[in-house]
Amino acid sequence: MSFQPALQAPAATPISQPLARAPHPLRPIMKLLSYIKQWKSAARETIARASIAAQFLSLIHITDAYICSTTLVQGPSMLPTLNYSGDVVLIEHLSHRLGKLEPGDIVVVRSPVDPKKIVAKRIVGMEGDRVTYLTEPSYSESSRTVLVPKGHVWIQGDNVYASADSRYFGAVPYGLIQGRAFLRVSISFYLVTIFSLGFCF
């Protein structure tokens, strides 16, 4: 009886572990370039928005300074035309620059006695006009006639009993006129408009 030697299973081949991949030498640079690209994109968007905002604010400034603006008129000097408690009026800034003002227009003027103060008065006389006014409103016989000099206007408040105007500081240089009032606006409309503009910002 013959015996065959027992077969031995072949030795298992060890499974080799995958080698760890070394980081690409340019990876940090590529990552940095990606960040720079994102930053440039965000910067361009910010600059574009800032440019639009600047253009809008410039338009508002130009409109307010050279075309039309609003102002709150308070005090008794323009009663009964304007309320004592205050009226918001629209002011246009073209007529006085084009020489289109005339007697009867209500204008806003930088006070010749206090440059920080803006007053609203009515034009009574233009340059070359002779204006007769009461030196004492309570006495109809206390009148005086003046000739409005060149480049000046004569302004007075509608309420002659409570108005500091040309009767006290003389004719006003044309250059002190800031604009002509052409429309009275209700306070509620004014507040709604301001709120709406503020909300848009």
Short mmCIF file of C-alpha atoms in Angstrom, two decimals:
data_model
loop_
_atom_site.label_atom_id
_atom_site.label_comp_id
_atom_site.label_asym_id
_atom_site.label_seq_id
_atom_site.Cartn_x
_atom_site.Cartn_y
_atom_site.Cartn_z
CA MET A 1 0.00 0.00 0.00
CA SER A 2 1.52 3.19 -1.08
CA PHE A 3 0.97 6.59 0.51
CA GLN A 4 0.87 9.81 -1.39
CA PRO A 5 2.35 12.78 0.36
CA ALA A 6 -0.30 15.24 1.54
CA LEU A 7 -0.72 18.18 -0.77
CA GLN A 8 -0.04 21.50 0.81
CA ALA A 9 -2.03 24.58 -0.14
CA PRO A 10 0.06 27.17 -1.88
CA ALA A 11 1.15 29.96 0.33
CA ALA A 12 -1.16 32.97 0.14
CA THR A 13 0.27 35.87 -1.73
CA PRO A 14 0.23 38.86 0.57
CA ILE A 15 -2.05 41.67 -0.64
CA SER A 16 -0.03 44.74 -1.17
CA GLN A 17 -1.45 47.93 0.41
CA PRO A 18 -1.95 50.80 -2.03
CA LEU A 19 0.70 53.41 -1.70
CA ALA A 20 -0.47 56.80 -0.29
CA ARG A 21 -0.61 59.31 -3.15
CA ALA A 22 1.74 62.17 -2.59
CA PRO A 23 0.10 65.66 -2.74
CA HIS A 24 0.54 67.46 -6.03
CA PRO A 25 3.22 70.11 -5.63
CA LEU A 26 1.03 72.73 -7.37
CA ARG A 27 -2.09 72.03 -5.28
CA PRO A 28 -1.56 74.91 -2.79
CA ILE A 29 -0.98 77.30 -5.66
CA MET A 30 -4.11 76.14 -7.48
CA LYS A 31 -6.12 76.54 -4.27
CA LEU A 32 -4.76 80.05 -3.81
CA LEU A 33 -5.62 80.93 -7.41
CA SER A 34 -9.16 79.66 -6.82
CA TYR A 35 -9.52 81.93 -3.78
CA ILE A 36 -8.15 84.88 -5.75
CA LYS A 37 -10.62 84.22 -8.56
CA GLN A 38 -13.53 84.15 -6.09
CA TRP A 39 -12.28 87.33 -4.44
CA LYS A 40 -11.96 89.12 -7.79
CA SER A 41 -15.50 88.08 -8.72
CA ALA A 42 -16.86 89.38 -5.40
CA ALA A 43 -14.81 92.58 -5.76
CA ARG A 44 -16.17 93.20 -9.27
CA GLU A 45 -19.73 92.74 -8.03
CA THR A 46 -19.13 95.10 -5.10
CA ILE A 47 -17.57 97.73 -7.37
CA ALA A 48 -20.49 97.44 -9.80
CA ARG A 49 -23.02 97.94 -6.99
CA ALA A 50 -21.02 100.85 -5.56
CA SER A 51 -20.90 102.44 -9.01
CA ILE A 52 -24.68 102.17 -9.41
CA ALA A 53 -25.21 103.62 -5.92
CA ALA A 54 -22.79 106.48 -6.65
CA GLN A 55 -24.57 107.29 -9.92
CA PHE A 56 -27.93 107.25 -8.16
CA LEU A 57 -26.69 109.53 -5.36
CA SER A 58 -25.13 111.86 -7.93
CA LEU A 59 -28.44 112.04 -9.76
CA ILE A 60 -30.22 112.88 -6.50
CA HIS A 61 -27.65 115.58 -5.71
CA ILE A 62 -27.87 117.13 -9.19
CA THR A 63 -31.66 117.05 -9.07
CA ASP A 64 -31.75 118.57 -5.59
CA ALA A 65 -29.18 121.28 -6.33
CA TYR A 66 -30.04 122.27 -9.89
CA ILE A 67 -33.55 121.11 -10.77
CA CYS A 68 -36.00 120.59 -7.92
CA SER A 69 -35.99 120.06 -4.16
CA THR A 70 -38.28 120.24 -1.15
CA THR A 71 -38.08 122.51 1.86
CA LEU A 72 -40.08 123.02 5.03
CA VAL A 73 -41.27 126.61 5.47
CA GLN A 74 -42.16 127.62 9.02
CA GLY A 75 -43.10 130.84 10.74
CA PRO A 76 -45.73 133.56 10.43
CA SER A 77 -44.12 135.76 7.77
CA MET A 78 -45.94 134.16 4.82
CA LEU A 79 -49.40 133.89 6.38
CA PRO A 80 -51.99 133.26 5.06
CA THR A 81 -50.30 131.80 1.96
CA LEU A 82 -48.21 129.34 3.98
CA ASN A 83 -49.12 127.88 7.35
CA TYR A 84 -47.46 129.05 10.55
CA SER A 85 -46.87 125.45 11.71
CA GLY A 86 -45.01 124.63 8.53
CA ASP A 87 -45.66 123.72 4.92
CA VAL A 88 -43.55 121.56 2.65
CA VAL A 89 -43.08 123.26 -0.70
CA LEU A 90 -41.42 122.17 -3.92
CA ILE A 91 -38.62 124.46 -5.06
CA GLU A 92 -37.42 124.62 -8.65
CA HIS A 93 -33.91 125.90 -9.30
CA LEU A 94 -34.13 126.87 -12.97
CA SER A 95 -36.15 130.10 -13.15
CA HIS A 96 -33.68 132.28 -11.26
CA ARG A 97 -30.77 130.89 -13.29
CA LEU A 98 -32.59 131.63 -16.53
CA GLY A 99 -33.73 135.09 -15.40
CA LYS A 100 -37.40 134.07 -15.48
CA LEU A 101 -38.46 135.37 -12.07
CA GLU A 102 -41.08 138.09 -11.82
CA PRO A 103 -42.97 140.04 -9.15
CA GLY A 104 -45.41 137.82 -7.28
CA ASP A 105 -43.15 134.75 -7.25
CA ILE A 106 -42.39 133.19 -3.87
CA VAL A 107 -38.68 132.52 -3.59
CA VAL A 108 -36.35 130.99 -1.04
CA VAL A 109 -33.41 133.25 -0.33
CA ARG A 110 -30.27 133.00 1.75
CA SER A 111 -30.69 135.65 4.41
CA PRO A 112 -28.34 138.62 3.83
CA VAL A 113 -28.04 139.11 7.60
CA ASP A 114 -27.57 135.42 8.50
CA PRO A 115 -26.05 133.32 5.69
CA LYS A 116 -26.90 130.11 7.55
CA LYS A 117 -30.60 130.91 7.37
CA ILE A 118 -32.91 130.39 4.38
CA VAL A 119 -36.07 132.49 4.21
CA ALA A 120 -39.15 132.32 1.99
CA LYS A 121 -40.55 135.64 0.74
CA ARG A 122 -42.49 137.06 -2.18
CA ILE A 123 -40.83 139.17 -4.86
CA VAL A 124 -42.37 142.64 -4.84
CA GLY A 125 -40.00 144.37 -7.23
CA MET A 126 -37.29 143.54 -9.75
CA GLU A 127 -34.25 145.62 -10.66
CA GLY A 128 -35.24 149.06 -11.91
CA ASP A 129 -38.68 148.91 -10.27
CA ARG A 130 -39.87 151.54 -7.82
CA VAL A 131 -41.35 149.95 -4.72
CA THR A 132 -43.48 151.78 -2.18
CA TYR A 133 -43.78 150.11 1.20
CA LEU A 134 -45.04 150.97 4.66
CA THR A 135 -42.28 151.68 7.14
CA GLU A 136 -44.83 151.17 9.92
CA PRO A 137 -47.53 148.69 8.81
CA SER A 138 -49.89 150.00 11.49
CA TYR A 139 -49.87 153.48 9.93
CA SER A 140 -50.91 153.78 6.31
CA GLU A 141 -49.27 157.19 5.96
CA SER A 142 -45.77 156.00 6.91
CA SER A 143 -44.64 154.96 3.44
CA ARG A 144 -41.40 155.12 1.53
CA THR A 145 -40.49 154.59 -2.12
CA VAL A 146 -37.21 152.97 -3.19
CA LEU A 147 -35.60 152.12 -6.52
CA VAL A 148 -34.46 148.49 -6.72
CA PRO A 149 -30.79 148.53 -7.82
CA LYS A 150 -29.44 146.47 -10.68
CA GLY A 151 -28.89 142.80 -9.89
CA HIS A 152 -31.24 142.92 -6.88
CA VAL A 153 -34.84 142.06 -6.01
CA TRP A 154 -37.15 143.46 -3.36
CA ILE A 155 -38.76 140.76 -1.22
CA GLN A 156 -41.44 140.94 1.47
CA GLY A 157 -43.48 138.50 3.50
CA ASP A 158 -47.22 138.34 2.91
CA ASN A 159 -47.73 139.02 6.61
CA VAL A 160 -46.17 142.48 6.80
CA TYR A 161 -46.77 142.60 10.56
CA ALA A 162 -44.42 139.68 11.26
CA SER A 163 -41.82 139.58 8.53
CA ALA A 164 -38.16 140.56 8.46
CA ASP A 165 -37.58 141.36 4.80
CA SER A 166 -36.29 144.01 2.41
CA ARG A 167 -37.98 146.71 4.47
CA TYR A 168 -35.31 146.03 7.08
CA PHE A 169 -32.26 144.75 5.19
CA GLY A 170 -32.86 146.34 1.80
CA ALA A 171 -32.92 144.83 -1.67
CA VAL A 172 -31.46 141.34 -1.94
CA PRO A 173 -28.71 140.43 -4.44
CA TYR A 174 -29.98 138.10 -7.14
CA GLY A 175 -27.23 135.63 -6.29
CA LEU A 176 -28.78 134.90 -2.88
CA ILE A 177 -31.91 133.44 -4.47
CA GLN A 178 -31.93 129.65 -4.10
CA GLY A 179 -35.08 128.83 -6.05
CA ARG A 180 -38.76 129.50 -6.68
CA ALA A 181 -41.58 127.82 -4.76
CA PHE A 182 -44.17 126.43 -7.16
CA LEU A 183 -46.15 123.79 -5.27
CA ARG A 184 -47.22 123.17 -1.70
CA VAL A 185 -47.09 119.50 -0.67
CA SER A 186 -49.08 117.89 2.13
CA ILE A 187 -47.03 116.72 5.10
CA SER A 188 -48.42 113.17 4.83
CA PHE A 189 -47.37 112.88 1.17
CA TYR A 190 -43.94 114.27 2.03
CA LEU A 191 -43.41 111.76 4.85
CA VAL A 192 -44.58 108.85 2.69
CA THR A 193 -42.18 109.92 -0.07
CA ILE A 194 -39.24 110.22 2.31
CA PHE A 195 -40.09 106.86 3.90
CA SER A 196 -40.28 105.21 0.49
CA LEU A 197 -36.91 106.60 -0.56
CA GLY A 198 -35.39 105.51 2.73
CA PHE A 199 -36.87 102.04 2.33
CA CYS A 200 -35.37 101.72 -1.16
CA PHE A 201 -31.94 102.44 0.22
#
